[in-house]
Each structure stands twice: as structure tokens, then as C-alpha cells.
mmCIF file of C-alpha atoms and ligand atoms in Angstrom:
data_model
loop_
_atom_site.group_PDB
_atom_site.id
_atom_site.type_symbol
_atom_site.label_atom_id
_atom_site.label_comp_id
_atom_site.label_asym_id
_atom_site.label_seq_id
_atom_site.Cartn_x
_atom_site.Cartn_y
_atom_site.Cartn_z
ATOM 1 C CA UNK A 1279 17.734 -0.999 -1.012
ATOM 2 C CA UNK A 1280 19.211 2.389 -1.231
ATOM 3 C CA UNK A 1281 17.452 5.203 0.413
ATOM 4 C CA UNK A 1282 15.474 7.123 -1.830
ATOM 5 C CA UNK A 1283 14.009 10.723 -1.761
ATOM 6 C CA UNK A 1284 10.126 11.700 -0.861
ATOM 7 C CA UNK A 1285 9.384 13.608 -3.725
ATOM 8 C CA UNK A 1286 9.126 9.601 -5.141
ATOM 9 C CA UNK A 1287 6.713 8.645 -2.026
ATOM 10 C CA UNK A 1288 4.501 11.261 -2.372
ATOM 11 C CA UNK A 1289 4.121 11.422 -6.091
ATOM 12 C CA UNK A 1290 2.965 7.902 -5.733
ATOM 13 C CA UNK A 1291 0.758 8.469 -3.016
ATOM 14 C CA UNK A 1292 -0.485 11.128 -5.334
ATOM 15 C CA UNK A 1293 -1.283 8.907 -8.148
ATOM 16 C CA UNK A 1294 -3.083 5.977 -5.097
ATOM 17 C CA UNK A 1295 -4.669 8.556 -3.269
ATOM 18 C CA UNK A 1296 -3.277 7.306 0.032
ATOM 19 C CA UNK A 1297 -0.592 8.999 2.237
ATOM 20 C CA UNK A 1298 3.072 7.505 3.622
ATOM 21 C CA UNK A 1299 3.728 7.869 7.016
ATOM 22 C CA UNK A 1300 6.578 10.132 8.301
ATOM 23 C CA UNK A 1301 7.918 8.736 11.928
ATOM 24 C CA UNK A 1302 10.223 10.409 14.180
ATOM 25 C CA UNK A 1303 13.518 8.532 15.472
ATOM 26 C CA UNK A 1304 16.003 9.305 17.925
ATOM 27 C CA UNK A 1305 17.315 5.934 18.427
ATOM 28 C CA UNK A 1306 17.949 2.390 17.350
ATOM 29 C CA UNK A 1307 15.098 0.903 18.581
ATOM 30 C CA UNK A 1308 13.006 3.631 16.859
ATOM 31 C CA UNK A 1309 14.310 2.878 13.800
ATOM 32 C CA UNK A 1310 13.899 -0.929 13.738
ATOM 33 C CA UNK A 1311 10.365 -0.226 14.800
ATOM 34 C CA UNK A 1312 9.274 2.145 12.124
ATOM 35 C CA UNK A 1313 11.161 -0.308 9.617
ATOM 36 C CA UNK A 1314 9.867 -3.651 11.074
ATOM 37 C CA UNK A 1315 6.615 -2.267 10.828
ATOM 38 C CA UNK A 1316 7.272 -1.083 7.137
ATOM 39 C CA UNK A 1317 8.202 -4.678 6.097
ATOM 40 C CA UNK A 1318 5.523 -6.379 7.614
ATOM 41 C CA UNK A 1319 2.637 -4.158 6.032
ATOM 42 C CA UNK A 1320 4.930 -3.434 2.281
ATOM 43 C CA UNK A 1321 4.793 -0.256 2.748
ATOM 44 C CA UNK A 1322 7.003 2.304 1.718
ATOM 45 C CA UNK A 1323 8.138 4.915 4.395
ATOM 46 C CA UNK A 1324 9.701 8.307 5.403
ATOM 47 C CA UNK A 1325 11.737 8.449 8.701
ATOM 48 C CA UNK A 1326 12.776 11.673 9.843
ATOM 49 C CA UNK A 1327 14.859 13.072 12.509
ATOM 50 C CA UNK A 1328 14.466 16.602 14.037
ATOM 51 C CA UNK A 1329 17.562 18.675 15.339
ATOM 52 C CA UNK A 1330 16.821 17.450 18.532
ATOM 53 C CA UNK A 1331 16.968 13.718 17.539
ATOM 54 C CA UNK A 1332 20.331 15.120 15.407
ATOM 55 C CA UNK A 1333 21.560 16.765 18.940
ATOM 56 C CA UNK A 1334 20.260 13.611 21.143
ATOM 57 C CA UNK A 1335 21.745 10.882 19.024
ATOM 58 C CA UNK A 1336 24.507 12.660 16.343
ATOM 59 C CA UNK A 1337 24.159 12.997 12.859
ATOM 60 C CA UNK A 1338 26.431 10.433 12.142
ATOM 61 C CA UNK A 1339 24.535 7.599 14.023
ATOM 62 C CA UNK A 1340 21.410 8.623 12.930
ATOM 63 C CA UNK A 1341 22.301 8.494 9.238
ATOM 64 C CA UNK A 1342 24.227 5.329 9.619
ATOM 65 C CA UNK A 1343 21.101 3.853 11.757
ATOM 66 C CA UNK A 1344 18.117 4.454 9.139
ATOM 67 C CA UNK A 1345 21.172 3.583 6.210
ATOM 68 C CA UNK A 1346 21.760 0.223 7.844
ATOM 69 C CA UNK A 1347 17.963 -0.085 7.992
ATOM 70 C CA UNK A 1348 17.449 0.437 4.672
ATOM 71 C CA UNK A 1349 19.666 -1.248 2.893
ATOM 72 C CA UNK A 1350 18.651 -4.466 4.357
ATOM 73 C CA UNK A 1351 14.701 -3.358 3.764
ATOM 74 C CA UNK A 1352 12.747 -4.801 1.003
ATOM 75 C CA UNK A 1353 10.836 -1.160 1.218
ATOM 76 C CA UNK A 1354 11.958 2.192 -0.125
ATOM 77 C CA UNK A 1355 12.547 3.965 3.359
ATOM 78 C CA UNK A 1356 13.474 7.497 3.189
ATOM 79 C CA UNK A 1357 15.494 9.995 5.361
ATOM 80 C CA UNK A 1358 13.978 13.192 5.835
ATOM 81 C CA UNK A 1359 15.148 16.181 8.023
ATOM 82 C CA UNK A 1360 12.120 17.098 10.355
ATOM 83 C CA UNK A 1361 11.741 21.230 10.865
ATOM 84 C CA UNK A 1362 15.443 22.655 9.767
ATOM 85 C CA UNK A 1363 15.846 25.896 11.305
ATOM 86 C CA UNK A 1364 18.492 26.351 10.579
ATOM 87 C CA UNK A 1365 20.398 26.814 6.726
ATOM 88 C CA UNK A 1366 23.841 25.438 7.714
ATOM 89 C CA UNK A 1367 22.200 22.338 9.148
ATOM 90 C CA UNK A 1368 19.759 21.360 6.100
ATOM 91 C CA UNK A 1369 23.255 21.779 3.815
ATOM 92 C CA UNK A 1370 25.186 19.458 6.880
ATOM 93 C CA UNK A 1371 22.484 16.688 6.415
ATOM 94 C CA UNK A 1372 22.238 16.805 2.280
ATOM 95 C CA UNK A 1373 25.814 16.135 2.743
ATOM 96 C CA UNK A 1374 25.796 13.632 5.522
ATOM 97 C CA UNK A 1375 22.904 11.477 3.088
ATOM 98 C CA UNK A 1376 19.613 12.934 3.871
ATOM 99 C CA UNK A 1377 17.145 11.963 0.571
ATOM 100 C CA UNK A 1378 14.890 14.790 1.941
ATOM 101 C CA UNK A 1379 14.770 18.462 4.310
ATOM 102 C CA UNK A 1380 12.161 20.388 5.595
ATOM 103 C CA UNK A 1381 13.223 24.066 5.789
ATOM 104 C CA UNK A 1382 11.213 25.717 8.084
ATOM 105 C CA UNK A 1383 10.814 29.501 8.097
ATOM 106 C CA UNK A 1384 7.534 29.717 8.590
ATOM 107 C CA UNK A 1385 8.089 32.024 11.266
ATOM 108 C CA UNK A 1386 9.918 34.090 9.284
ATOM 109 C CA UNK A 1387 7.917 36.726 6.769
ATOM 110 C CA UNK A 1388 6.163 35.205 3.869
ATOM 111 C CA UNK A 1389 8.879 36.925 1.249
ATOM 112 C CA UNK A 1390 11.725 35.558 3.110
ATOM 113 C CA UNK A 1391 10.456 31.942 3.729
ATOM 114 C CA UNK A 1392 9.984 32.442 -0.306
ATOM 115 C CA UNK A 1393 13.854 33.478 -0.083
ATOM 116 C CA UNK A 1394 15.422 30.852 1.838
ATOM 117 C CA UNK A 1395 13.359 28.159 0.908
ATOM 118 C CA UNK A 1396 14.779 28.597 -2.956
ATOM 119 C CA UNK A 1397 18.134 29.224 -1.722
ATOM 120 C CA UNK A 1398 18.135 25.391 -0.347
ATOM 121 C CA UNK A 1399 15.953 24.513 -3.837
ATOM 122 C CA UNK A 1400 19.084 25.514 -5.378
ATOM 123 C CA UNK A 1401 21.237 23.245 -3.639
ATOM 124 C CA UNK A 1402 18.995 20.313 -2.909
ATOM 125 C CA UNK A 1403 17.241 19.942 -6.882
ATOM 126 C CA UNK A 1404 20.931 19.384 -8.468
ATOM 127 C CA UNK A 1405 21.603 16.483 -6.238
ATOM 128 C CA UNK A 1406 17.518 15.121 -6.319
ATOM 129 C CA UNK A 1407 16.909 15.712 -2.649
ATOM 130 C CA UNK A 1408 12.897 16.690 -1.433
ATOM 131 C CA UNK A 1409 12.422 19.788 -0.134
ATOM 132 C CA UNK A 1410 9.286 20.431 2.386
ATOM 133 C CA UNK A 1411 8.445 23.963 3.105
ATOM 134 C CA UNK A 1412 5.890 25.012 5.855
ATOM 135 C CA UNK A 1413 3.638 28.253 5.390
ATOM 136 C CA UNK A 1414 0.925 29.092 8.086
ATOM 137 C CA UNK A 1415 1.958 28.200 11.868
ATOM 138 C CA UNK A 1416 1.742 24.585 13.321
ATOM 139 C CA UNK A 1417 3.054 25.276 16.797
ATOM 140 C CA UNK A 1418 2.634 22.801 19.536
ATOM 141 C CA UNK A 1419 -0.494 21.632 21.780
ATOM 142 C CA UNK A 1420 0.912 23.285 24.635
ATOM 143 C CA UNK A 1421 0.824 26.443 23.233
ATOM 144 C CA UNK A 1422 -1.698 28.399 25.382
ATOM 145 C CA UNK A 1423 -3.099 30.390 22.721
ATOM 146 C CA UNK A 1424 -7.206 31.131 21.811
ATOM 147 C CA UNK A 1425 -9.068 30.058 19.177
ATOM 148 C CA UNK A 1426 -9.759 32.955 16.566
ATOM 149 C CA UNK A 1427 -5.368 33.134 17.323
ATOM 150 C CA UNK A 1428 -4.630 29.953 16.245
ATOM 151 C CA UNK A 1429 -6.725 30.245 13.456
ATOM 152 C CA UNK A 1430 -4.956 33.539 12.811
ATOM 153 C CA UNK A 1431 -1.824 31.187 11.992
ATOM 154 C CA UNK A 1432 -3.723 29.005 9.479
ATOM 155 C CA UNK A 1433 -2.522 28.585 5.876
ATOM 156 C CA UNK A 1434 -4.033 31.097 3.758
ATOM 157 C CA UNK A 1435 -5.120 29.229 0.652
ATOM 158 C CA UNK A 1436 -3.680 32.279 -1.856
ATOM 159 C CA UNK A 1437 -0.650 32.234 0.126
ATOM 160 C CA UNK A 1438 0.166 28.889 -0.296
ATOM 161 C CA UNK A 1439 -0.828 29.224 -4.278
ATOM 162 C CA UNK A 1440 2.256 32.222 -4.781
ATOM 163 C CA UNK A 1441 4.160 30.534 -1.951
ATOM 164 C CA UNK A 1442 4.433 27.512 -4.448
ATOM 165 C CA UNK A 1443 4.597 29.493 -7.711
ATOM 166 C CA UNK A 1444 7.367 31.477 -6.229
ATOM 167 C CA UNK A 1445 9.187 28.772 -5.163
ATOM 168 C CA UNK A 1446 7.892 25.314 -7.235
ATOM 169 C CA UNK A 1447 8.135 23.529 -4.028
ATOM 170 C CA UNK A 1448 6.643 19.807 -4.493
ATOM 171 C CA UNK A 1449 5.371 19.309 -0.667
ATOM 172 C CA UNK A 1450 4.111 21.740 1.797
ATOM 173 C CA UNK A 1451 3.731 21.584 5.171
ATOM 174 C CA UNK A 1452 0.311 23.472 6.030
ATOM 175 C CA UNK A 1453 -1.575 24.670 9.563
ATOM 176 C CA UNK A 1454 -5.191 23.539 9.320
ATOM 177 C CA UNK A 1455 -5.821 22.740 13.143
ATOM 178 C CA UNK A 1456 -3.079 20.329 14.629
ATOM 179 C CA UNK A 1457 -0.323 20.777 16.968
ATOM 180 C CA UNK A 1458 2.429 18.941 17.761
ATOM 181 C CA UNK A 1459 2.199 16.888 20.769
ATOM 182 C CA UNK A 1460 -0.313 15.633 23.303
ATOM 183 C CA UNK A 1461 -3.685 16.864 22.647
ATOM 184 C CA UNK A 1462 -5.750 17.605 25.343
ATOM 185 C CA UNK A 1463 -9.379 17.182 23.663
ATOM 186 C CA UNK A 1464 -9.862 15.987 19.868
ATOM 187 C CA UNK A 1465 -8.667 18.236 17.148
ATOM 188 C CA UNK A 1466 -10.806 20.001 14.747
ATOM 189 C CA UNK A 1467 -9.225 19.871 11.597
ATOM 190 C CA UNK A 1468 -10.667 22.950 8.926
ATOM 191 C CA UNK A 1469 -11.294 20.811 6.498
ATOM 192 C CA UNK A 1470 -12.740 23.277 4.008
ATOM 193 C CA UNK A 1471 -9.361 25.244 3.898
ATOM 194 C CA UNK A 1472 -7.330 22.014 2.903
ATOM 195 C CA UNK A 1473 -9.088 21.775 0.312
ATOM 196 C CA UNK A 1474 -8.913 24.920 -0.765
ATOM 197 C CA UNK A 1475 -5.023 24.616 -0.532
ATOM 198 C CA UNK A 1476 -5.048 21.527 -2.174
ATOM 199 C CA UNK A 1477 -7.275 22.679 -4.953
ATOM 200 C CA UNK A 1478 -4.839 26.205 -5.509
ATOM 201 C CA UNK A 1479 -1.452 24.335 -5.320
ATOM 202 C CA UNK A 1480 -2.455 20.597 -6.273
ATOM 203 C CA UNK A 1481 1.492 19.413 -4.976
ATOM 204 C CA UNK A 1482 1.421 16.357 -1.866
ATOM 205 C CA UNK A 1483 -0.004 18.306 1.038
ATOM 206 C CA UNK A 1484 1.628 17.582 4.510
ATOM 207 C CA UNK A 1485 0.042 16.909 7.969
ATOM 208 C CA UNK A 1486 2.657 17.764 11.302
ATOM 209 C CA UNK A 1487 1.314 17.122 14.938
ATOM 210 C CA UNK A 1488 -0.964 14.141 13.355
ATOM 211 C CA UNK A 1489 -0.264 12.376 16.864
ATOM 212 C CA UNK A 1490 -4.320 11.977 18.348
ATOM 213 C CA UNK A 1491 -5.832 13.104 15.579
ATOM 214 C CA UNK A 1492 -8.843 10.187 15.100
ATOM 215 C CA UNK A 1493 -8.623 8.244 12.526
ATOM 216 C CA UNK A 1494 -11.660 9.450 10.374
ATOM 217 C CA UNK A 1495 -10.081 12.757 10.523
ATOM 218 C CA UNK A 1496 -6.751 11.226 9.131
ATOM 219 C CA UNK A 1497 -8.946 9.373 6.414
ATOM 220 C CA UNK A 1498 -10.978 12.895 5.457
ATOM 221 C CA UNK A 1499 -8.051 14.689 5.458
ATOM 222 C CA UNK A 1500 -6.098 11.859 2.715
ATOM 223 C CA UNK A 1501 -9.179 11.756 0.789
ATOM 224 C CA UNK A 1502 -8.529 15.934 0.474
ATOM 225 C CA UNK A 1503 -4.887 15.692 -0.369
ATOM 226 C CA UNK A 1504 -2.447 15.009 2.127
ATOM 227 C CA UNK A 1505 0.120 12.940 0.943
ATOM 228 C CA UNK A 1506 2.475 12.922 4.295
ATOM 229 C CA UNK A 1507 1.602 12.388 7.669
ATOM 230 C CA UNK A 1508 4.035 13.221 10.578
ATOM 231 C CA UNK A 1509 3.683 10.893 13.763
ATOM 232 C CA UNK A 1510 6.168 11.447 16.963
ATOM 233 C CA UNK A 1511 3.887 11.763 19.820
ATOM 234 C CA UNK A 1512 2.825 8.388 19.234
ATOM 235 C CA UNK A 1513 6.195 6.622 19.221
ATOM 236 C CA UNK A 1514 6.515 8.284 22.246
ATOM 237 C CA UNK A 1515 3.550 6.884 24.245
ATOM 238 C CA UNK A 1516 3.973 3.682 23.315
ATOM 239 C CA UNK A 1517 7.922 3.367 24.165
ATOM 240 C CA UNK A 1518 6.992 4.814 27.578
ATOM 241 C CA UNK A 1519 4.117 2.390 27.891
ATOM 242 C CA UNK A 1520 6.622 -0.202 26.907
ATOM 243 C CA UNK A 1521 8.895 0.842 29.206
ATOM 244 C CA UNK A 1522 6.774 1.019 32.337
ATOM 245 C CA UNK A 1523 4.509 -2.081 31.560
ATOM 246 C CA UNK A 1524 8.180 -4.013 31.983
ATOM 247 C CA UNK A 1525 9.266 -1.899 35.244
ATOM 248 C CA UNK A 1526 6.381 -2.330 36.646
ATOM 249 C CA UNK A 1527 6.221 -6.059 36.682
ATOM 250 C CA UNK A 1528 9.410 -6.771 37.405
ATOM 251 C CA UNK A 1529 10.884 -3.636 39.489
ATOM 252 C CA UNK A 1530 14.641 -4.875 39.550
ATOM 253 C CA UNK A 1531 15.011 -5.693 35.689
ATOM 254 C CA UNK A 1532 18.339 -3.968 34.587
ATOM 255 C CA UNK A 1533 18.622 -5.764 31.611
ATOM 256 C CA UNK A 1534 18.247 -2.902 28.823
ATOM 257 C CA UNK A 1535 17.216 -5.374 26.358
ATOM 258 C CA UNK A 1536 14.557 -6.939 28.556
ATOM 259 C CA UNK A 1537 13.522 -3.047 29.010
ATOM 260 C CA UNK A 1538 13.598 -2.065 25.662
ATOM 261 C CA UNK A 1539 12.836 -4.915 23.460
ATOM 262 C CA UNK A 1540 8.970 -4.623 24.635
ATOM 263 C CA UNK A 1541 9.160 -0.500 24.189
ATOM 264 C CA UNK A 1542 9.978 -1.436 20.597
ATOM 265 C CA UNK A 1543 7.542 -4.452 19.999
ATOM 266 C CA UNK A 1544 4.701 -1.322 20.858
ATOM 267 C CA UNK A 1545 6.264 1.063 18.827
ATOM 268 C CA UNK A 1546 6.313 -1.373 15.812
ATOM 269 C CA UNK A 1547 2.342 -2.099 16.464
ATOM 270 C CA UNK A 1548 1.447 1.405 17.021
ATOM 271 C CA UNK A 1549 3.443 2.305 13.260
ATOM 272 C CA UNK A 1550 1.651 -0.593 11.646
ATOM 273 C CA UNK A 1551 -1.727 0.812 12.808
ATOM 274 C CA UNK A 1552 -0.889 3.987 11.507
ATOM 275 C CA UNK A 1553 0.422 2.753 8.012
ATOM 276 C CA UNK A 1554 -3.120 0.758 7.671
ATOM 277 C CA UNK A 1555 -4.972 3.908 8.130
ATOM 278 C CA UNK A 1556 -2.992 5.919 5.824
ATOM 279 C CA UNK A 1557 -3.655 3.317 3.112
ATOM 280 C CA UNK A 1558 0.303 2.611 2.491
ATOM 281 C CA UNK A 1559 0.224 -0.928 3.235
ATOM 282 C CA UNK A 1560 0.624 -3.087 0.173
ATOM 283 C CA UNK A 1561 2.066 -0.337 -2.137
ATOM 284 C CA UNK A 1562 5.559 -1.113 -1.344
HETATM 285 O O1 G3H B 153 7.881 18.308 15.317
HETATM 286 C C1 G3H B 153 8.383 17.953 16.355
HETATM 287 C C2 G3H B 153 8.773 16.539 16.544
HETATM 288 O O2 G3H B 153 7.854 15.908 17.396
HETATM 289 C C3 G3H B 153 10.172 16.452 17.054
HETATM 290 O O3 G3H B 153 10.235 16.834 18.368
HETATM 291 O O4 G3H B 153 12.084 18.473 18.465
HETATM 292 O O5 G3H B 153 11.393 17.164 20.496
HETATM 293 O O6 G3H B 153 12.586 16.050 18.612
HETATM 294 P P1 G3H B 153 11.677 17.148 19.034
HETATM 295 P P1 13P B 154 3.287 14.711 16.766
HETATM 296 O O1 13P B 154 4.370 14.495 17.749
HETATM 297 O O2 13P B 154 2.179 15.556 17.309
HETATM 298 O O3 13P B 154 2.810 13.446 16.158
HETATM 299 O O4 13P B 154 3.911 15.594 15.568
HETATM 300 C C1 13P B 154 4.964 15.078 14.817
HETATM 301 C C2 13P B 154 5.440 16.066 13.825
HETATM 302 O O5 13P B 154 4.716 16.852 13.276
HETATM 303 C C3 13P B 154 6.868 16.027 13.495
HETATM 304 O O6 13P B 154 7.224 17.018 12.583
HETATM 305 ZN ZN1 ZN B 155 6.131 18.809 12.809
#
């Protein structure tokens, strides 16, 4: 089927009180993963590409890549724009097909992620393309900063409530304790202020750097309103494991299908894990 746009996903995962998985892709086998899985469990799902996936593989390929996908999918599979940082690029990939962007200025001043986030409102709601914003500070797990400063960069639940007034955004990214990347011990997630978000702006709350969080801690965190769960990391691992479980066997493979196949095989098991905990599978 067609692509469609997240606003769709979410609203239903609203409504079943489970959340849709949002993988990263960068390349072909990525994308037959996160769809093979998809199929297999009936779920619908979100795969997004970041700038560096755009610069890495070319917007082109990776439009016609998750298109091809979908089209042949018995799923709704959407294509989302992970972390646009830039305006020109979140206009470049609403007009190369993107069903959804995430414009990130959440480094930016409150009043001016207010700004440009309704500046691409304007252009994205005429054509029905989701918009994610972010408010509060994700960052990454190799970050080196303390505690009480990472907490510093957490959503503030009033924020978030005129963030979304100002702007009638319909999913927001929010900082409640992950980081993008490989964790080094287990994340502590602050609860208490998701739902406090969730209970000021009630809209599909989304989860980045959801890579190692545990699985309860996924679970507590749907059960509190997040409707969108980002997963790269993951991918990541198990391609590499793929990779080297195959090179390590047999040292003088050079067949790239022999080497890659198996990456993807553990990709697709790793996304199909991840849909069953987010409670997707079935609802597609
Ligand atoms: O949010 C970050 C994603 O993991 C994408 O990472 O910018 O290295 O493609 P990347
Ligand atoms: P992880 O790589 O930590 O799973 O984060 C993914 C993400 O948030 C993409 O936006
Ligand atoms: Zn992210």
C-alpha cells in the first residue's frame, strides 16, 4: 500500500494504548528487515532516516527503498525524517515523499523552536504530512555530562503544555532520561515527569535513544503515553553481530550476500522483538 503519514499511527496507538515502533535505515537490507519484521507480526510501522542515513545512502534511494517496500507491504509503513536540523532539508524530503519530519530545534530557545516548528506546520498540514517537534534535550549516551545536568535538559511539563498550545503540534519528542546510543548501565527513566507531560499536553508522546532501555521500562513508559518509540542502536548491534558471526566462521567469505543476508535475518528478529513489546503486533 501507499505510504501513509504518523499522525494516523499514533492516533491509533492512542486509541489501543500501545506504541509503533520507529526504526532507523540507511540501507536496503535495513529496510527489508524492519518491513519483514512488520509483515510477519501485522504491525503497522514508522521507518525513518536521519541526515546521516540521507548523506550515507541519498535521498533518492532512500525514498525509493522504503517506497518499494511499502507498496508491496500488506502494513501501513511510514517514512519519517529522523532529527531535521535543518529547514531546507525537512522542505527537500516533504517534496521528495516523506509522510512525516521531525524538526528539531530543541537546541534552539524555547520561542524560536515555537517559531520554526510552525513555519514547517505551515507547509507540512496543507499537504497532511506529521510533524514531530522535540522540547527538553535528548543528547547522546556519550555525552559526558552529570546527573543534576542532564536532568537540567529534561522536558519541563509547562513547557511542553504552551510549547503545544503555541504550536498544535500532534507528537512530541520529550527528554525524560534516555540517550541515544549505547548505554553504559540501565537507564532511569523519570517516570513521574512523563506523566506529567502526558497529562498537560495529552498528544502521542515520543521516546528517542529507546536502544537498551529494558523492556519493563518500555512497557511503563507506553502504559504513561508514549505512542512512538525510536530504535537505531539496536539495528546496529545486531547487523554487526550478523556480520562478524559470518566472518568469523568462515574468514575468506567475499560473497556480500552470504555476509549480509545473516546481518539482516538478526535485524529482522531483533525488530520483531521490539514490535511485541510495544504491543503493535496484530493491529496492522
Ligand atoms: O538519533 C540518532 C539516530 O541514531 C541516527 O543516528 O545520525 O548516526 O544516523 P545517525
Ligand atoms: P537509539 O540509537 O539509542 O536507539 O536512538 C534512536 C533514536 O532516537 C533515533 O532518533
Ligand atoms: Zn533520536
Amino acid at each position: 500500500m501507499a505510504l501513509v503519514n504518523v499522525d494516523t499511527l499514533l492516533q491509533a496507538a492512542e486509541e489501543g494504548g500501545y506504541a509503533v515502533g520507529a526504526f532507523n535505515c540507511n540501507n536496503m537490507e535495513i529496510v527489508q528487515a524492519i518491513i519483514g519484521a512488520a509483515e510477519a507480526e501485522k504491525s503497522p510501522v514508522i521507518i525513518q532516516a536521519s541526515q546521516g542515513a540521507i548523506k550515507y545512502a541519498g535521498l533518492n534511494y532512500i525514498v525509493s527503498l522504503v517506497r518499494t517496500a511499502a507498496e508491496s507491504a500488506s502494513v501501513p509503513v511510514a517514512l519519517h525524517l529522523d532529527h531535521g536540523t535543518s529547514f531546507e532539508q525537512v522542505i527537500q524530503c516533504i517534496g521528495h515523499g516523506f509522510t512525516s519530519v521531525m524538526i528539531d530545534w530543541s537546541k534552539h530557545e524555547l520561542e524560536e523552536n515555537i517559531k520554526v516548528t510552525n513555519q514547517i506546520l505551515q507547509v507540512a498540514r496543507p499537504l497532511n504530512i506529521s510533524v514531530e517537534a522535540e522540547l527538553g534535550k535528548i543528547g547522546g549516551t556519550e555525552d559526558d555530562v552529570v546527573v543534576t545536568d542532564r536532568e537540567a535538559s529534561f522536558t519541563d511539563p509547562e513547557e511542553a503544555a504552551y510549547f503545544v498550545q503555541q504550536t498544535g503540534i500532534r507528537s512530541l519528542a520529550v527528554a525524560i532520561g534516555t540517550a541515544h546510543g549505547q548505554y553504559k548501565g540501565e537507564p532511569k527513566l523519570d517516570f513521574d515527569r512523563l506523566t506529567a507531560i502526558k497529562e498537560k499536553v495529552q498528544i502521542p508522546i515520543v521516546l528517542h535513544g529507546s536502544s537498551g532501555v529494558p523492556d519493563e521500562a518500555l512497557k511503563e513508559a507506553i502504559r504513561r503515553g508514549v505512542r512512538k518509540i525510536n530504535i537505531d542502536t539496536n539495528l546496529r548491534e545486531a547487523f554487526t553481530d550478523g556480520v562478524r558471526e559470518v566472518l568469523a566462521e568462515k574468514p575468506n567469505e567475499i560473497d556480500p550476500r552470504k555476509i549480509l543476508g545473516p546481518a539482516r535475518d538478526k535485524m529482522q528478529e531483533r525488530v520483531v522483538e521490539k514490535i511485541r513489546v510495544f504491543g503493535s503486533n496484530g493491529k496492522a
